[in-house]
PDB file of C-alpha atoms in Angstrom:
ATOM      1  CA  GLN A 291     174.907  23.817  90.381  1.00  0.00           C
ATOM      2  CA  LEU A 292     175.569  26.468  87.766  1.00  0.00           C
ATOM      3  CA  GLN A 293     178.825  26.064  85.875  1.00  0.00           C
ATOM      4  CA  LEU A 294     180.524  28.247  83.272  1.00  0.00           C
ATOM      5  CA  ARG A 295     183.304  27.052  81.004  1.00  0.00           C
ATOM      6  CA  GLU A 296     185.362  29.100  78.578  1.00  0.00           C
ATOM      7  CA  SER A 297     186.632  27.610  75.342  1.00  0.00           C
ATOM      8  CA  GLY A 298     188.555  28.818  72.320  1.00  0.00           C
ATOM      9  CA  PRO A 299     191.999  28.990  70.725  1.00  0.00           C
ATOM     10  CA  GLY A 300     194.907  29.441  73.081  1.00  0.00           C
ATOM     11  CA  LEU A 301     196.998  31.201  70.444  1.00  0.00           C
ATOM     12  CA  VAL A 302     195.944  34.057  68.165  1.00  0.00           C
ATOM     13  CA  LYS A 303     198.050  35.968  65.656  1.00  0.00           C
ATOM     14  CA  PRO A 304     198.453  39.750  65.888  1.00  0.00           C
ATOM     15  CA  SER A 305     195.833  41.770  63.990  1.00  0.00           C
ATOM     16  CA  GLU A 306     193.447  38.795  63.931  1.00  0.00           C
ATOM     17  CA  THR A 307     190.249  38.221  65.930  1.00  0.00           C
ATOM     18  CA  LEU A 308     190.197  36.502  69.303  1.00  0.00           C
ATOM     19  CA  SER A 309     187.022  34.416  69.665  1.00  0.00           C
ATOM     20  CA  LEU A 310     185.945  32.771  72.908  1.00  0.00           C
ATOM     21  CA  THR A 311     182.775  30.979  73.960  1.00  0.00           C
ATOM     22  CA  CYS A 312     181.346  30.487  77.434  1.00  0.00           C
ATOM     23  CA  THR A 313     179.085  27.458  77.854  1.00  0.00           C
ATOM     24  CA  VAL A 314     176.570  27.645  80.681  1.00  0.00           C
ATOM     25  CA  SER A 315     175.378  24.432  82.336  1.00  0.00           C
ATOM     26  CA  GLY A 316     173.078  23.833  85.275  1.00  0.00           C
ATOM     27  CA  GLY A 317     170.923  26.840  84.440  1.00  0.00           C
ATOM     28  CA  SER A 318     169.374  28.745  81.558  1.00  0.00           C
ATOM     29  CA  ILE A 319     171.080  31.697  79.944  1.00  0.00           C
ATOM     30  CA  THR A 320     167.618  33.281  79.557  1.00  0.00           C
ATOM     31  CA  SER A 321     166.950  33.293  83.299  1.00  0.00           C
ATOM     32  CA  GLY A 322     167.374  37.029  83.762  1.00  0.00           C
ATOM     33  CA  TYR A 323     171.065  37.540  84.468  1.00  0.00           C
ATOM     34  CA  TYR A 324     173.914  39.429  82.845  1.00  0.00           C
ATOM     35  CA  TRP A 325     176.705  37.398  81.277  1.00  0.00           C
ATOM     36  CA  GLY A 326     180.106  38.993  81.147  1.00  0.00           C
ATOM     37  CA  TRP A 327     183.752  38.745  80.191  1.00  0.00           C
ATOM     38  CA  ILE A 328     186.732  39.763  82.329  1.00  0.00           C
ATOM     39  CA  ARG A 329     190.418  39.413  81.480  1.00  0.00           C
ATOM     40  CA  GLN A 330     193.683  39.379  83.421  1.00  0.00           C
ATOM     41  CA  PRO A 331     197.038  39.988  81.706  1.00  0.00           C
ATOM     42  CA  PRO A 332     199.978  38.054  83.129  1.00  0.00           C
ATOM     43  CA  GLY A 333     200.941  39.389  86.551  1.00  0.00           C
ATOM     44  CA  LYS A 334     198.335  42.155  86.378  1.00  0.00           C
ATOM     45  CA  GLY A 335     194.870  42.931  87.680  1.00  0.00           C
ATOM     46  CA  LEU A 336     191.370  42.193  86.505  1.00  0.00           C
ATOM     47  CA  GLU A 337     189.835  44.186  83.657  1.00  0.00           C
ATOM     48  CA  TRP A 338     186.114  44.208  82.909  1.00  0.00           C
ATOM     49  CA  ILE A 339     185.496  43.792  79.180  1.00  0.00           C
ATOM     50  CA  GLY A 340     181.731  43.832  78.882  1.00  0.00           C
ATOM     51  CA  GLU A 341     178.474  42.013  79.522  1.00  0.00           C
ATOM     52  CA  ILE A 342     175.272  41.042  77.750  1.00  0.00           C
ATOM     53  CA  TYR A 343     171.696  40.312  78.717  1.00  0.00           C
ATOM     54  CA  TYR A 344     169.945  37.356  77.100  1.00  0.00           C
ATOM     55  CA  ASP A 345     167.842  39.763  74.994  1.00  0.00           C
ATOM     56  CA  GLY A 346     171.027  41.031  73.364  1.00  0.00           C
ATOM     57  CA  ASN A 347     171.517  44.315  75.225  1.00  0.00           C
ATOM     58  CA  SER A 348     175.244  44.673  75.731  1.00  0.00           C
ATOM     59  CA  TYR A 349     177.657  47.029  77.464  1.00  0.00           C
ATOM     60  CA  TYR A 350     181.395  47.452  76.965  1.00  0.00           C
ATOM     61  CA  SER A 351     184.411  48.977  78.637  1.00  0.00           C
ATOM     62  CA  PRO A 352     185.109  52.324  76.934  1.00  0.00           C
ATOM     63  CA  SER A 353     188.701  51.241  76.282  1.00  0.00           C
ATOM     64  CA  LEU A 354     187.613  48.102  74.391  1.00  0.00           C
ATOM     65  CA  LYS A 355     184.304  49.205  72.936  1.00  0.00           C
ATOM     66  CA  ARG A 356     185.671  49.690  69.422  1.00  0.00           C
ATOM     67  CA  ARG A 357     187.187  46.200  69.252  1.00  0.00           C
ATOM     68  CA  ALA A 358     184.977  43.991  71.408  1.00  0.00           C
ATOM     69  CA  SER A 359     181.621  42.427  70.711  1.00  0.00           C
ATOM     70  CA  ILE A 360     179.634  40.011  72.858  1.00  0.00           C
ATOM     71  CA  SER A 361     176.791  37.869  71.557  1.00  0.00           C
ATOM     72  CA  VAL A 362     174.452  35.279  73.033  1.00  0.00           C
ATOM     73  CA  ASP A 363     173.162  32.016  71.559  1.00  0.00           C
ATOM     74  CA  THR A 364     170.170  30.972  73.621  1.00  0.00           C
ATOM     75  CA  SER A 365     169.709  27.742  71.642  1.00  0.00           C
ATOM     76  CA  LYS A 366     173.138  26.547  72.763  1.00  0.00           C
ATOM     77  CA  ASN A 367     173.081  28.210  76.204  1.00  0.00           C
ATOM     78  CA  GLN A 368     176.287  30.007  75.280  1.00  0.00           C
ATOM     79  CA  PHE A 369     177.619  33.503  74.968  1.00  0.00           C
ATOM     80  CA  SER A 370     180.691  34.610  73.074  1.00  0.00           C
ATOM     81  CA  LEU A 371     183.372  37.281  72.922  1.00  0.00           C
ATOM     82  CA  ASN A 372     185.059  38.562  69.779  1.00  0.00           C
ATOM     83  CA  LEU A 373     188.020  40.886  70.192  1.00  0.00           C
ATOM     84  CA  HIS A 374     189.259  42.286  66.909  1.00  0.00           C
ATOM     85  CA  PHE A 375     192.692  43.502  65.799  1.00  0.00           C
ATOM     86  CA  VAL A 376     194.509  41.944  68.737  1.00  0.00           C
ATOM     87  CA  THR A 377     198.055  42.772  69.780  1.00  0.00           C
ATOM     88  CA  ALA A 378     200.444  41.264  72.305  1.00  0.00           C
ATOM     89  CA  ALA A 379     198.861  43.546  74.918  1.00  0.00           C
ATOM     90  CA  ASP A 380     195.694  41.453  74.652  1.00  0.00           C
ATOM     91  CA  THR A 381     197.488  38.357  75.972  1.00  0.00           C
ATOM     92  CA  ALA A 382     195.603  37.388  79.128  1.00  0.00           C
ATOM     93  CA  VAL A 383     193.539  34.855  81.004  1.00  0.00           C
ATOM     94  CA  PHE A 384     189.928  35.419  80.001  1.00  0.00           C
ATOM     95  CA  TYR A 385     187.089  34.662  82.412  1.00  0.00           C
ATOM     96  CA  CYS A 386     183.349  34.518  81.820  1.00  0.00           C
ATOM     97  CA  ALA A 387     180.987  35.265  84.701  1.00  0.00           C
ATOM     98  CA  ARG A 388     177.337  35.731  85.631  1.00  0.00           C
ATOM     99  CA  ARG A 389     176.013  38.851  87.341  1.00  0.00           C
ATOM    100  CA  THR A 390     172.662  39.232  89.042  1.00  0.00           C
ATOM    101  CA  GLN A 391     170.467  42.017  87.666  1.00  0.00           C
ATOM    102  CA  SER A 392     170.281  45.160  89.838  1.00  0.00           C
ATOM    103  CA  SER A 393     173.208  43.967  91.923  1.00  0.00           C
ATOM    104  CA  SER A 394     176.974  43.732  91.944  1.00  0.00           C
ATOM    105  CA  TRP A 395     176.661  40.029  92.753  1.00  0.00           C
ATOM    106  CA  MET A 396     178.967  38.250  90.313  1.00  0.00           C
ATOM    107  CA  GLY A 397     179.182  34.927  92.063  1.00  0.00           C
ATOM    108  CA  TYR A 398     179.707  32.460  89.257  1.00  0.00           C
ATOM    109  CA  TRP A 399     182.904  32.448  87.241  1.00  0.00           C
ATOM    110  CA  GLY A 400     184.477  30.103  84.749  1.00  0.00           C
ATOM    111  CA  GLN A 401     187.907  28.663  85.478  1.00  0.00           C
ATOM    112  CA  GLY A 402     189.509  30.968  82.922  1.00  0.00           C
ATOM    113  CA  THR A 403     191.290  30.311  79.649  1.00  0.00           C
ATOM    114  CA  GLN A 404     194.734  31.540  78.634  1.00  0.00           C
ATOM    115  CA  VAL A 405     194.968  33.330  75.293  1.00  0.00           C
ATOM    116  CA  THR A 406     198.335  34.338  73.908  1.00  0.00           C
ATOM    117  CA  VAL A 407     198.722  36.753  71.014  1.00  0.00           C
ATOM    118  CA  SER A 408     201.843  35.922  69.063  1.00  0.00           C
ATOM    119  CA  SER A 409     202.939  35.263  65.517  1.00  0.00           C
TER     120      SER A 409
ATOM    121  CA  GLN B 225     187.161  55.370  82.943  1.00  0.00           C
ATOM    122  CA  SER B 226     190.102  54.810  85.270  1.00  0.00           C
ATOM    123  CA  ALA B 227     190.628  51.809  87.488  1.00  0.00           C
ATOM    124  CA  LEU B 228     189.638  52.205  91.109  1.00  0.00           C
ATOM    125  CA  THR B 229     192.587  52.902  93.406  1.00  0.00           C
ATOM    126  CA  GLN B 230     193.705  50.239  95.875  1.00  0.00           C
ATOM    127  CA  PRO B 231     196.932  49.941  97.885  1.00  0.00           C
ATOM    128  CA  ALA B 232     199.335  47.575  96.164  1.00  0.00           C
ATOM    129  CA  SER B 233     199.903  45.578  99.322  1.00  0.00           C
ATOM    130  CA  VAL B 234     198.813  45.204 102.928  1.00  0.00           C
ATOM    131  CA  SER B 235     199.986  42.831 105.620  1.00  0.00           C
ATOM    132  CA  GLY B 236     198.991  41.649 109.043  1.00  0.00           C
ATOM    133  CA  SER B 237     199.680  38.974 111.620  1.00  0.00           C
ATOM    134  CA  PRO B 238     197.346  36.073 112.348  1.00  0.00           C
ATOM    135  CA  GLY B 239     194.470  37.175 114.536  1.00  0.00           C
ATOM    136  CA  GLN B 240     194.775  40.835 113.598  1.00  0.00           C
ATOM    137  CA  SER B 241     192.361  42.892 111.503  1.00  0.00           C
ATOM    138  CA  ILE B 242     193.246  44.604 108.250  1.00  0.00           C
ATOM    139  CA  THR B 243     191.367  46.989 105.982  1.00  0.00           C
ATOM    140  CA  ILE B 244     191.786  47.403 102.248  1.00  0.00           C
ATOM    141  CA  SER B 245     190.578  50.656 100.745  1.00  0.00           C
ATOM    142  CA  CYS B 246     189.181  51.213  97.270  1.00  0.00           C
ATOM    143  CA  THR B 247     188.877  54.790  96.081  1.00  0.00           C
ATOM    144  CA  GLY B 248     186.758  55.844  93.150  1.00  0.00           C
ATOM    145  CA  THR B 249     184.835  58.945  92.181  1.00  0.00           C
ATOM    146  CA  SER B 250     181.409  60.508  92.476  1.00  0.00           C
ATOM    147  CA  SER B 251     180.552  58.724  89.206  1.00  0.00           C
ATOM    148  CA  ASP B 252     181.054  55.219  90.519  1.00  0.00           C
ATOM    149  CA  ILE B 253     181.549  54.310  94.187  1.00  0.00           C
ATOM    150  CA  GLY B 254     180.161  57.614  95.388  1.00  0.00           C
ATOM    151  CA  LEU B 255     177.014  57.279  93.286  1.00  0.00           C
ATOM    152  CA  TYR B 256     175.961  53.644  93.645  1.00  0.00           C
ATOM    153  CA  ASN B 257     175.857  50.938  96.292  1.00  0.00           C
ATOM    154  CA  TYR B 258     177.036  48.430  93.710  1.00  0.00           C
ATOM    155  CA  VAL B 259     180.476  47.648  95.098  1.00  0.00           C
ATOM    156  CA  SER B 260     181.825  44.122  95.319  1.00  0.00           C
ATOM    157  CA  TRP B 261     185.039  42.516  96.512  1.00  0.00           C
ATOM    158  CA  TYR B 262     186.818  39.447  95.128  1.00  0.00           C
ATOM    159  CA  GLN B 263     189.513  37.195  96.541  1.00  0.00           C
ATOM    160  CA  GLN B 264     191.888  35.570  94.087  1.00  0.00           C
ATOM    161  CA  GLN B 265     194.289  32.796  94.995  1.00  0.00           C
ATOM    162  CA  PRO B 266     197.225  32.136  92.624  1.00  0.00           C
ATOM    163  CA  GLY B 267     196.123  30.406  89.456  1.00  0.00           C
ATOM    164  CA  LYS B 268     192.450  30.454  90.461  1.00  0.00           C
ATOM    165  CA  ALA B 269     189.362  32.334  89.341  1.00  0.00           C
ATOM    166  CA  PRO B 270     188.233  35.222  91.547  1.00  0.00           C
ATOM    167  CA  LYS B 271     185.813  34.420  94.358  1.00  0.00           C
ATOM    168  CA  LEU B 272     183.058  36.815  95.406  1.00  0.00           C
ATOM    169  CA  MET B 273     183.476  37.863  99.059  1.00  0.00           C
ATOM    170  CA  ILE B 274     181.233  40.947  99.387  1.00  0.00           C
ATOM    171  CA  TYR B 275     178.541  42.391  97.124  1.00  0.00           C
ATOM    172  CA  ASP B 276     176.429  45.560  97.191  1.00  0.00           C
ATOM    173  CA  VAL B 277     178.898  47.212  99.601  1.00  0.00           C
ATOM    174  CA  ASN B 278     178.295  45.100 102.697  1.00  0.00           C
ATOM    175  CA  ASN B 279     176.551  41.830 101.835  1.00  0.00           C
ATOM    176  CA  ARG B 280     178.223  38.440 102.214  1.00  0.00           C
ATOM    177  CA  PRO B 281     177.338  35.564  99.895  1.00  0.00           C
ATOM    178  CA  SER B 282     176.372  32.301 101.496  1.00  0.00           C
ATOM    179  CA  GLY B 283     179.438  30.396 102.624  1.00  0.00           C
ATOM    180  CA  VAL B 284     181.747  33.379 103.074  1.00  0.00           C
ATOM    181  CA  SER B 285     183.127  33.777 106.582  1.00  0.00           C
ATOM    182  CA  ASN B 286     181.676  36.565 108.726  1.00  0.00           C
ATOM    183  CA  ARG B 287     185.265  37.670 109.307  1.00  0.00           C
ATOM    184  CA  PHE B 288     184.872  39.518 105.998  1.00  0.00           C
ATOM    185  CA  SER B 289     182.914  42.764 105.980  1.00  0.00           C
ATOM    186  CA  GLY B 290     182.470  45.711 103.654  1.00  0.00           C
ATOM    187  CA  SER B 291     181.607  49.369 104.029  1.00  0.00           C
ATOM    188  CA  LYS B 292     181.529  52.616 102.083  1.00  0.00           C
ATOM    189  CA  SER B 293     182.025  56.284 102.870  1.00  0.00           C
ATOM    190  CA  GLY B 294     181.783  58.845 100.108  1.00  0.00           C
ATOM    191  CA  ASN B 295     183.894  57.761  97.162  1.00  0.00           C
ATOM    192  CA  THR B 296     185.810  55.111  99.115  1.00  0.00           C
ATOM    193  CA  ALA B 297     184.823  51.532  99.822  1.00  0.00           C
ATOM    194  CA  SER B 298     186.611  49.283 102.283  1.00  0.00           C
ATOM    195  CA  LEU B 299     187.031  45.583 102.915  1.00  0.00           C
ATOM    196  CA  THR B 300     187.865  44.537 106.463  1.00  0.00           C
ATOM    197  CA  ILE B 301     189.126  41.101 107.403  1.00  0.00           C
ATOM    198  CA  SER B 302     189.110  40.360 111.106  1.00  0.00           C
ATOM    199  CA  GLY B 303     190.840  37.482 112.870  1.00  0.00           C
ATOM    200  CA  LEU B 304     193.324  37.183 110.032  1.00  0.00           C
ATOM    201  CA  GLN B 305     194.195  33.622 109.026  1.00  0.00           C
ATOM    202  CA  ALA B 306     196.947  32.213 106.845  1.00  0.00           C
ATOM    203  CA  GLU B 307     194.360  31.103 104.272  1.00  0.00           C
ATOM    204  CA  ASP B 308     193.335  34.742 103.752  1.00  0.00           C
ATOM    205  CA  GLU B 309     196.626  35.442 101.988  1.00  0.00           C
ATOM    206  CA  ALA B 310     195.598  36.304  98.419  1.00  0.00           C
ATOM    207  CA  ASP B 311     194.978  39.150  96.006  1.00  0.00           C
ATOM    208  CA  TYR B 312     191.832  41.220  96.584  1.00  0.00           C
ATOM    209  CA  TYR B 313     189.977  43.299  94.005  1.00  0.00           C
ATOM    210  CA  CYS B 314     187.156  45.787  94.352  1.00  0.00           C
ATOM    211  CA  ASN B 315     184.614  46.401  91.613  1.00  0.00           C
ATOM    212  CA  SER B 316     182.020  49.132  91.094  1.00  0.00           C
ATOM    213  CA  TYR B 317     179.246  50.107  88.746  1.00  0.00           C
ATOM    214  CA  THR B 318     179.710  53.430  86.947  1.00  0.00           C
ATOM    215  CA  SER B 319     177.422  56.157  85.649  1.00  0.00           C
ATOM    216  CA  SER B 320     178.323  55.032  82.105  1.00  0.00           C
ATOM    217  CA  GLY B 321     176.524  51.753  82.677  1.00  0.00           C
ATOM    218  CA  THR B 322     179.801  49.860  82.864  1.00  0.00           C
ATOM    219  CA  TRP B 323     181.838  48.200  85.593  1.00  0.00           C
ATOM    220  CA  VAL B 324     185.384  48.953  86.733  1.00  0.00           C
ATOM    221  CA  PHE B 325     187.838  46.988  88.877  1.00  0.00           C
ATOM    222  CA  GLY B 326     190.467  48.236  91.270  1.00  0.00           C
ATOM    223  CA  GLY B 327     194.116  47.533  90.574  1.00  0.00           C
ATOM    224  CA  GLY B 328     194.248  44.826  93.225  1.00  0.00           C
ATOM    225  CA  THR B 329     195.837  44.477  96.673  1.00  0.00           C
ATOM    226  CA  LYS B 330     198.179  41.697  97.711  1.00  0.00           C
ATOM    227  CA  LEU B 331     197.473  40.603 101.271  1.00  0.00           C
ATOM    228  CA  THR B 332     200.367  38.995 103.119  1.00  0.00           C
ATOM    229  CA  VAL B 333     199.766  37.179 106.397  1.00  0.00           C
ATOM    230  CA  LEU B 334     202.986  37.492 108.384  1.00  0.00           C
TER     231      LEU B 334
END
């Protein structure tokens, strides 16, 4: 059974870089899917951040494109999110997820990890 | 890109049917059949309920169905049950090659 698990610091200082990793188990990250990041600020809705294919092709939300970068490490079966110059508005639960190519099927999600931006 | 538009809340009694709408534009919902719906219980990760407008993943009750007309997608839940009470989000592909979520709808089972 495929499992995704987010990991990273729970607290980040303003203006610094938020770095999260999603570890994929029970399947290969090179198996032809898109791997994405979604966040949810406290009490608010879901926001799509971006996604990456195992070959490195990536896509980002226009509102976060200047600050976000997603990378993949096939040797570790992981993909990562860096969000630069964070502010308190970036405080959220961050989820990683897998999407099937040529479909809106995003059926596997991590449990989510809380990241707070505060000094 | 703007978030897709959903009603903030809907409600219904057990056994009834409810429909949640999700309105986008001719650059997202109106252009592609890549619309999905997610159920989120408090403190939990979202769960896929419908994908590609009207397809149900294995294990999802057939009480859940999806449809699309023009720039608006809809999620219908029939035979409402207490366990259906949750937040629901739509999601669509866009002509920019990105994805966008709706603002979410809180479903209350009376």
